[in-house]
Structures are given as C-alpha cells and as structure tokens.
C-alpha cells in the first residue's frame, strides 16, 4: 500500500462522508454509500495492522538470534542498570565513600572513550533505527 495513500486515507474518508451527504439525496442510498465507505476505511485500517504485525512477526521469528532477541536484550540491559542503580543507592547508606569511588571510577572509564567514538556509536545507532523505521513505514519486507 502506498505511504501517500496511508497518510491521506483518514482525511479522504472524512471528506468522502461529507461528499456523500451533499451528493446523494435519498437517505437509504446515502446510508448504503456511507456503509460502503466505512467498510473500505475498516479494510484499510486492517491492512495497515496486518503489515505492521507481519514485520514484527518476521523479526521475532527470524532464525538469526541477534535479530529476534535484540529488543528484549536491550530492555534486559536497561533493567539491569536500573536495578544496579537502586542497589548502589542502598549500599551507599552504609559505605558512601566506596559508592562514591565506584561512581567516580565509572565516570573515568566512560570518559576514557574518545568523544569521536561516542558520536560514531550514536550516529550508527540512530542510522540503524531510522533505516528500520523507514523500511517499516514504507512496508518493505526484510
């Protein structure tokens, strides 16, 4: 389905309903035409959901473990960071100097990575996610 049609479809259906009200004088025919229009709108929405779902299912059913587990693995890492931060804050009650030293060491470790590598990682990550989003929006199967 064309991305232009997908973008314009909601406005077209609304305009079509207003046009039907003006052009068809018979109330029974008008309701029949509106029903057909709403059915077409429902079919279009169903097709959009099917395309979106097929992309998600294809990714989840991929034989490549990096593809099928990338999103959950990223979430697991984020959960681990949050939990470790909470544990570190509790430990900081009894050993504040050690927790402060650990945070300072982590800061030094991250600052040791050259800034250009952070920019490269950021550009690569944003480029990858942007390309995937564009492919999903365009409806191109991988």
mmCIF file with all atom_site columns, C-alpha atoms in Angstrom:
data_model
loop_
_atom_site.group_PDB
_atom_site.id
_atom_site.type_symbol
_atom_site.label_atom_id
_atom_site.label_alt_id
_atom_site.label_comp_id
_atom_site.label_asym_id
_atom_site.label_entity_id
_atom_site.label_seq_id
_atom_site.pdbx_PDB_ins_code
_atom_site.Cartn_x
_atom_site.Cartn_y
_atom_site.Cartn_z
_atom_site.occupancy
_atom_site.B_iso_or_equiv
_atom_site.pdbx_formal_charge
_atom_site.auth_seq_id
_atom_site.auth_comp_id
_atom_site.auth_asym_id
_atom_site.auth_atom_id
_atom_site.pdbx_PDB_model_num
ATOM 1   C CA . UNK A 1 1   ? 0.000   0.000   0.000  1.00 0.00 ? 1   UNK A CA 1
ATOM 2   C CA . UNK A 1 2   ? 1.280   3.431   -0.910 1.00 0.00 ? 2   UNK A CA 1
ATOM 3   C CA . UNK A 1 3   ? 2.582   5.527   2.001  1.00 0.00 ? 3   UNK A CA 1
ATOM 4   C CA . UNK A 1 4   ? 0.928   8.567   0.451  1.00 0.00 ? 4   UNK A CA 1
ATOM 5   C CA . UNK A 1 5   ? -2.446  6.805   0.470  1.00 0.00 ? 5   UNK A CA 1
ATOM 6   C CA . UNK A 1 6   ? -1.884  5.599   4.028  1.00 0.00 ? 6   UNK A CA 1
ATOM 7   C CA . UNK A 1 7   ? -1.146  9.145   5.155  1.00 0.00 ? 7   UNK A CA 1
ATOM 8   C CA . UNK A 1 8   ? -4.041  10.740  3.308  1.00 0.00 ? 8   UNK A CA 1
ATOM 9   C CA . UNK A 1 9   ? -6.646  7.992   3.830  1.00 0.00 ? 9   UNK A CA 1
ATOM 10  C CA . UNK A 1 10  ? -8.224  9.282   7.076  1.00 0.00 ? 10  UNK A CA 1
ATOM 11  C CA . UNK A 1 11  ? -8.832  12.695  5.519  1.00 0.00 ? 11  UNK A CA 1
ATOM 12  C CA . UNK A 1 12  ? -10.143 11.128  2.326  1.00 0.00 ? 12  UNK A CA 1
ATOM 13  C CA . UNK A 1 13  ? -12.675 9.003   4.180  1.00 0.00 ? 13  UNK A CA 1
ATOM 14  C CA . UNK A 1 14  ? -13.912 12.001  6.162  1.00 0.00 ? 14  UNK A CA 1
ATOM 15  C CA . UNK A 1 15  ? -14.180 14.099  3.012  1.00 0.00 ? 15  UNK A CA 1
ATOM 16  C CA . UNK A 1 16  ? -15.933 11.204  1.271  1.00 0.00 ? 16  UNK A CA 1
ATOM 17  C CA . UNK A 1 17  ? -18.575 11.050  4.002  1.00 0.00 ? 17  UNK A CA 1
ATOM 18  C CA . UNK A 1 18  ? -19.248 14.785  3.672  1.00 0.00 ? 18  UNK A CA 1
ATOM 19  C CA . UNK A 1 19  ? -19.390 14.456  -0.107 1.00 0.00 ? 19  UNK A CA 1
ATOM 20  C CA . UNK A 1 20  ? -21.892 11.609  0.158  1.00 0.00 ? 20  UNK A CA 1
ATOM 21  C CA . UNK A 1 21  ? -24.117 13.806  2.351  1.00 0.00 ? 21  UNK A CA 1
ATOM 22  C CA . UNK A 1 22  ? -24.150 16.508  -0.320 1.00 0.00 ? 22  UNK A CA 1
ATOM 23  C CA . UNK A 1 23  ? -24.408 14.404  -3.480 1.00 0.00 ? 23  UNK A CA 1
ATOM 24  C CA . UNK A 1 24  ? -26.865 11.634  -2.601 1.00 0.00 ? 24  UNK A CA 1
ATOM 25  C CA . UNK A 1 25  ? -30.365 12.939  -1.799 1.00 0.00 ? 25  UNK A CA 1
ATOM 26  C CA . UNK A 1 26  ? -32.011 9.595   -0.959 1.00 0.00 ? 26  UNK A CA 1
ATOM 27  C CA . UNK A 1 27  ? -31.401 8.748   2.750  1.00 0.00 ? 27  UNK A CA 1
ATOM 28  C CA . UNK A 1 28  ? -31.334 4.975   2.141  1.00 0.00 ? 28  UNK A CA 1
ATOM 29  C CA . UNK A 1 29  ? -28.792 5.270   -0.678 1.00 0.00 ? 29  UNK A CA 1
ATOM 30  C CA . UNK A 1 30  ? -26.795 7.764   1.394  1.00 0.00 ? 30  UNK A CA 1
ATOM 31  C CA . UNK A 1 31  ? -26.587 5.326   4.321  1.00 0.00 ? 31  UNK A CA 1
ATOM 32  C CA . UNK A 1 32  ? -25.654 2.499   1.942  1.00 0.00 ? 32  UNK A CA 1
ATOM 33  C CA . UNK A 1 33  ? -22.845 4.601   0.436  1.00 0.00 ? 33  UNK A CA 1
ATOM 34  C CA . UNK A 1 34  ? -21.597 5.614   3.891  1.00 0.00 ? 34  UNK A CA 1
ATOM 35  C CA . UNK A 1 35  ? -21.625 1.979   4.972  1.00 0.00 ? 35  UNK A CA 1
ATOM 36  C CA . UNK A 1 36  ? -19.507 1.037   1.944  1.00 0.00 ? 36  UNK A CA 1
ATOM 37  C CA . UNK A 1 37  ? -17.144 3.919   2.719  1.00 0.00 ? 37  UNK A CA 1
ATOM 38  C CA . UNK A 1 38  ? -16.776 2.879   6.362  1.00 0.00 ? 38  UNK A CA 1
ATOM 39  C CA . UNK A 1 39  ? -16.172 -0.728  5.302  1.00 0.00 ? 39  UNK A CA 1
ATOM 40  C CA . UNK A 1 40  ? -13.404 0.472   2.988  1.00 0.00 ? 40  UNK A CA 1
ATOM 41  C CA . UNK A 1 41  ? -11.950 2.508   5.858  1.00 0.00 ? 41  UNK A CA 1
ATOM 42  C CA . UNK A 1 42  ? -12.037 -0.556  8.114  1.00 0.00 ? 42  UNK A CA 1
ATOM 43  C CA . UNK A 1 43  ? -10.364 -2.694  5.448  1.00 0.00 ? 43  UNK A CA 1
ATOM 44  C CA . UNK A 1 44  ? -7.635  -0.086  5.023  1.00 0.00 ? 44  UNK A CA 1
ATOM 45  C CA . UNK A 1 45  ? -7.011  0.029   8.791  1.00 0.00 ? 45  UNK A CA 1
ATOM 46  C CA . UNK A 1 46  ? -6.929  -3.780  8.896  1.00 0.00 ? 46  UNK A CA 1
ATOM 47  C CA . UNK A 1 47  ? -4.360  -3.880  6.080  1.00 0.00 ? 47  UNK A CA 1
ATOM 48  C CA . UNK A 1 48  ? -2.181  -1.365  7.936  1.00 0.00 ? 48  UNK A CA 1
ATOM 49  C CA . UNK A 1 49  ? -2.290  -3.500  11.085 1.00 0.00 ? 49  UNK A CA 1
ATOM 50  C CA . UNK A 1 50  ? -1.506  -6.661  9.115  1.00 0.00 ? 50  UNK A CA 1
ATOM 51  C CA . UNK A 1 51  ? 1.545   -5.051  7.505  1.00 0.00 ? 51  UNK A CA 1
ATOM 52  C CA . UNK A 1 52  ? 2.784   -3.802  10.873 1.00 0.00 ? 52  UNK A CA 1
ATOM 53  C CA . UNK A 1 53  ? 2.158   -7.151  12.548 1.00 0.00 ? 53  UNK A CA 1
ATOM 54  C CA . UNK A 1 54  ? 3.838   -9.101  9.745  1.00 0.00 ? 54  UNK A CA 1
ATOM 55  C CA . UNK A 1 55  ? 7.000   -7.017  10.165 1.00 0.00 ? 55  UNK A CA 1
ATOM 56  C CA . UNK A 1 56  ? 7.016   -7.629  13.922 1.00 0.00 ? 56  UNK A CA 1
ATOM 57  C CA . UNK A 1 57  ? 6.382   -11.364 13.496 1.00 0.00 ? 57  UNK A CA 1
ATOM 58  C CA . UNK A 1 58  ? 9.060   -11.690 10.819 1.00 0.00 ? 58  UNK A CA 1
ATOM 59  C CA . UNK A 1 59  ? 11.555  -10.068 13.171 1.00 0.00 ? 59  UNK A CA 1
ATOM 60  C CA . UNK A 1 60  ? 10.527  -12.245 16.122 1.00 0.00 ? 60  UNK A CA 1
ATOM 61  C CA . UNK A 1 61  ? 10.592  -15.469 14.064 1.00 0.00 ? 61  UNK A CA 1
ATOM 62  C CA . UNK A 1 62  ? 13.948  -14.739 12.494 1.00 0.00 ? 62  UNK A CA 1
ATOM 63  C CA . UNK A 1 63  ? 16.475  -17.565 12.648 1.00 0.00 ? 63  UNK A CA 1
ATOM 64  C CA . UNK A 1 64  ? 19.176  -15.018 13.441 1.00 0.00 ? 64  UNK A CA 1
ATOM 65  C CA . UNK A 1 65  ? 19.345  -14.736 17.256 1.00 0.00 ? 65  UNK A CA 1
ATOM 66  C CA . UNK A 1 66  ? 20.684  -11.183 17.040 1.00 0.00 ? 66  UNK A CA 1
ATOM 67  C CA . UNK A 1 67  ? 17.607  -10.089 15.117 1.00 0.00 ? 67  UNK A CA 1
ATOM 68  C CA . UNK A 1 68  ? 14.982  -11.932 17.128 1.00 0.00 ? 68  UNK A CA 1
ATOM 69  C CA . UNK A 1 69  ? 16.428  -11.063 20.561 1.00 0.00 ? 69  UNK A CA 1
ATOM 70  C CA . UNK A 1 70  ? 17.818  -7.554  20.031 1.00 0.00 ? 70  UNK A CA 1
ATOM 71  C CA . UNK A 1 71  ? 14.933  -5.585  21.506 1.00 0.00 ? 71  UNK A CA 1
ATOM 72  C CA . UNK A 1 72  ? 14.404  -7.810  24.592 1.00 0.00 ? 72  UNK A CA 1
ATOM 73  C CA . UNK A 1 73  ? 18.156  -7.908  25.254 1.00 0.00 ? 73  UNK A CA 1
ATOM 74  C CA . UNK A 1 74  ? 18.331  -4.116  25.175 1.00 0.00 ? 74  UNK A CA 1
ATOM 75  C CA . UNK A 1 75  ? 15.473  -3.952  27.685 1.00 0.00 ? 75  UNK A CA 1
ATOM 76  C CA . UNK A 1 76  ? 17.189  -6.508  29.932 1.00 0.00 ? 76  UNK A CA 1
ATOM 77  C CA . UNK A 1 77  ? 20.323  -4.365  29.961 1.00 0.00 ? 77  UNK A CA 1
ATOM 78  C CA . UNK A 1 78  ? 18.294  -1.269  30.857 1.00 0.00 ? 78  UNK A CA 1
ATOM 79  C CA . UNK A 1 79  ? 16.512  -3.193  33.638 1.00 0.00 ? 79  UNK A CA 1
ATOM 80  C CA . UNK A 1 80  ? 19.882  -4.358  34.989 1.00 0.00 ? 80  UNK A CA 1
ATOM 81  C CA . UNK A 1 81  ? 21.205  -0.786  35.015 1.00 0.00 ? 81  UNK A CA 1
ATOM 82  C CA . UNK A 1 82  ? 18.129  0.430   36.904 1.00 0.00 ? 82  UNK A CA 1
ATOM 83  C CA . UNK A 1 83  ? 18.318  -2.394  39.446 1.00 0.00 ? 83  UNK A CA 1
ATOM 84  C CA . UNK A 1 84  ? 22.063  -1.925  39.970 1.00 0.00 ? 84  UNK A CA 1
ATOM 85  C CA . UNK A 1 85  ? 21.499  1.806   40.480 1.00 0.00 ? 85  UNK A CA 1
ATOM 86  C CA . UNK A 1 86  ? 18.904  1.073   43.141 1.00 0.00 ? 86  UNK A CA 1
ATOM 87  C CA . UNK A 1 87  ? 21.176  -1.457  44.843 1.00 0.00 ? 87  UNK A CA 1
ATOM 88  C CA . UNK A 1 88  ? 24.068  1.015   44.702 1.00 0.00 ? 88  UNK A CA 1
ATOM 89  C CA . UNK A 1 89  ? 21.977  3.716   46.330 1.00 0.00 ? 89  UNK A CA 1
ATOM 90  C CA . UNK A 1 90  ? 21.016  1.364   49.172 1.00 0.00 ? 90  UNK A CA 1
ATOM 91  C CA . UNK A 1 91  ? 24.626  0.231   49.627 1.00 0.00 ? 91  UNK A CA 1
ATOM 92  C CA . UNK A 1 92  ? 25.608  3.895   49.719 1.00 0.00 ? 92  UNK A CA 1
ATOM 93  C CA . UNK A 1 93  ? 23.819  4.201   53.058 1.00 0.00 ? 93  UNK A CA 1
ATOM 94  C CA . UNK A 1 94  ? 26.463  2.051   54.748 1.00 0.00 ? 94  UNK A CA 1
ATOM 95  C CA . UNK A 1 95  ? 29.500  2.660   52.532 1.00 0.00 ? 95  UNK A CA 1
ATOM 96  C CA . UNK A 1 96  ? 29.144  6.127   50.978 1.00 0.00 ? 96  UNK A CA 1
ATOM 97  C CA . UNK A 1 97  ? 32.858  6.570   50.278 1.00 0.00 ? 97  UNK A CA 1
ATOM 98  C CA . UNK A 1 98  ? 33.078  3.276   48.384 1.00 0.00 ? 98  UNK A CA 1
ATOM 99  C CA . UNK A 1 99  ? 29.973  4.017   46.301 1.00 0.00 ? 99  UNK A CA 1
ATOM 100 C CA . UNK A 1 100 ? 31.296  7.495   45.511 1.00 0.00 ? 100 UNK A CA 1
ATOM 101 C CA . UNK A 1 101 ? 34.639  5.962   44.472 1.00 0.00 ? 101 UNK A CA 1
ATOM 102 C CA . UNK A 1 102 ? 32.859  3.398   42.260 1.00 0.00 ? 102 UNK A CA 1
ATOM 103 C CA . UNK A 1 103 ? 30.845  6.156   40.565 1.00 0.00 ? 103 UNK A CA 1
ATOM 104 C CA . UNK A 1 104 ? 33.994  8.212   40.048 1.00 0.00 ? 104 UNK A CA 1
ATOM 105 C CA . UNK A 1 105 ? 35.815  5.194   38.570 1.00 0.00 ? 105 UNK A CA 1
ATOM 106 C CA . UNK A 1 106 ? 32.904  4.511   36.216 1.00 0.00 ? 106 UNK A CA 1
ATOM 107 C CA . UNK A 1 107 ? 32.936  8.147   35.140 1.00 0.00 ? 107 UNK A CA 1
ATOM 108 C CA . UNK A 1 108 ? 36.674  7.932   34.423 1.00 0.00 ? 108 UNK A CA 1
ATOM 109 C CA . UNK A 1 109 ? 36.140  4.725   32.451 1.00 0.00 ? 109 UNK A CA 1
ATOM 110 C CA . UNK A 1 110 ? 33.453  6.296   30.267 1.00 0.00 ? 110 UNK A CA 1
ATOM 111 C CA . UNK A 1 111 ? 35.499  9.487   29.819 1.00 0.00 ? 111 UNK A CA 1
ATOM 112 C CA . UNK A 1 112 ? 38.432  7.371   28.592 1.00 0.00 ? 112 UNK A CA 1
ATOM 113 C CA . UNK A 1 113 ? 36.457  6.530   25.442 1.00 0.00 ? 113 UNK A CA 1
ATOM 114 C CA . UNK A 1 114 ? 37.223  9.193   22.802 1.00 0.00 ? 114 UNK A CA 1
ATOM 115 C CA . UNK A 1 115 ? 34.356  11.536  22.026 1.00 0.00 ? 115 UNK A CA 1
ATOM 116 C CA . UNK A 1 116 ? 34.507  10.664  18.337 1.00 0.00 ? 116 UNK A CA 1
ATOM 117 C CA . UNK A 1 117 ? 33.672  7.037   19.168 1.00 0.00 ? 117 UNK A CA 1
ATOM 118 C CA . UNK A 1 118 ? 30.597  8.136   21.135 1.00 0.00 ? 118 UNK A CA 1
ATOM 119 C CA . UNK A 1 119 ? 29.485  10.201  18.131 1.00 0.00 ? 119 UNK A CA 1
ATOM 120 C CA . UNK A 1 120 ? 30.152  7.252   15.814 1.00 0.00 ? 120 UNK A CA 1
ATOM 121 C CA . UNK A 1 121 ? 28.110  4.924   18.026 1.00 0.00 ? 121 UNK A CA 1
ATOM 122 C CA . UNK A 1 122 ? 25.283  7.450   18.261 1.00 0.00 ? 122 UNK A CA 1
ATOM 123 C CA . UNK A 1 123 ? 25.223  8.066   14.512 1.00 0.00 ? 123 UNK A CA 1
ATOM 124 C CA . UNK A 1 124 ? 25.290  4.334   13.786 1.00 0.00 ? 124 UNK A CA 1
ATOM 125 C CA . UNK A 1 125 ? 22.529  3.591   16.270 1.00 0.00 ? 125 UNK A CA 1
ATOM 126 C CA . UNK A 1 126 ? 20.315  6.417   15.034 1.00 0.00 ? 126 UNK A CA 1
ATOM 127 C CA . UNK A 1 127 ? 21.016  5.499   11.405 1.00 0.00 ? 127 UNK A CA 1
ATOM 128 C CA . UNK A 1 128 ? 20.119  1.871   12.033 1.00 0.00 ? 128 UNK A CA 1
ATOM 129 C CA . UNK A 1 129 ? 16.891  2.670   13.867 1.00 0.00 ? 129 UNK A CA 1
ATOM 130 C CA . UNK A 1 130 ? 15.985  5.337   11.311 1.00 0.00 ? 130 UNK A CA 1
ATOM 131 C CA . UNK A 1 131 ? 16.517  2.935   8.412  1.00 0.00 ? 131 UNK A CA 1
ATOM 132 C CA . UNK A 1 132 ? 14.430  0.242   10.132 1.00 0.00 ? 132 UNK A CA 1
ATOM 133 C CA . UNK A 1 133 ? 11.655  2.710   10.857 1.00 0.00 ? 133 UNK A CA 1
ATOM 134 C CA . UNK A 1 134 ? 11.694  3.931   7.267  1.00 0.00 ? 134 UNK A CA 1
ATOM 135 C CA . UNK A 1 135 ? 11.546  0.364   5.931  1.00 0.00 ? 135 UNK A CA 1
ATOM 136 C CA . UNK A 1 136 ? 8.617   -0.451  8.220  1.00 0.00 ? 136 UNK A CA 1
ATOM 137 C CA . UNK A 1 137 ? 6.826   2.760   7.245  1.00 0.00 ? 137 UNK A CA 1
ATOM 138 C CA . UNK A 1 138 ? 7.428   2.038   3.571  1.00 0.00 ? 138 UNK A CA 1
ATOM 139 C CA . UNK A 1 139 ? 6.319   -1.556  4.017  1.00 0.00 ? 139 UNK A CA 1
ATOM 140 C CA . UNK A 1 140 ? 9.411   -3.179  2.534  1.00 0.00 ? 140 UNK A CA 1
ATOM 141 C CA . UNK A 1 141 ? 9.921   -6.716  3.877  1.00 0.00 ? 141 UNK A CA 1
ATOM 142 C CA . UNK A 1 142 ? 13.415  -7.582  5.032  1.00 0.00 ? 142 UNK A CA 1
#
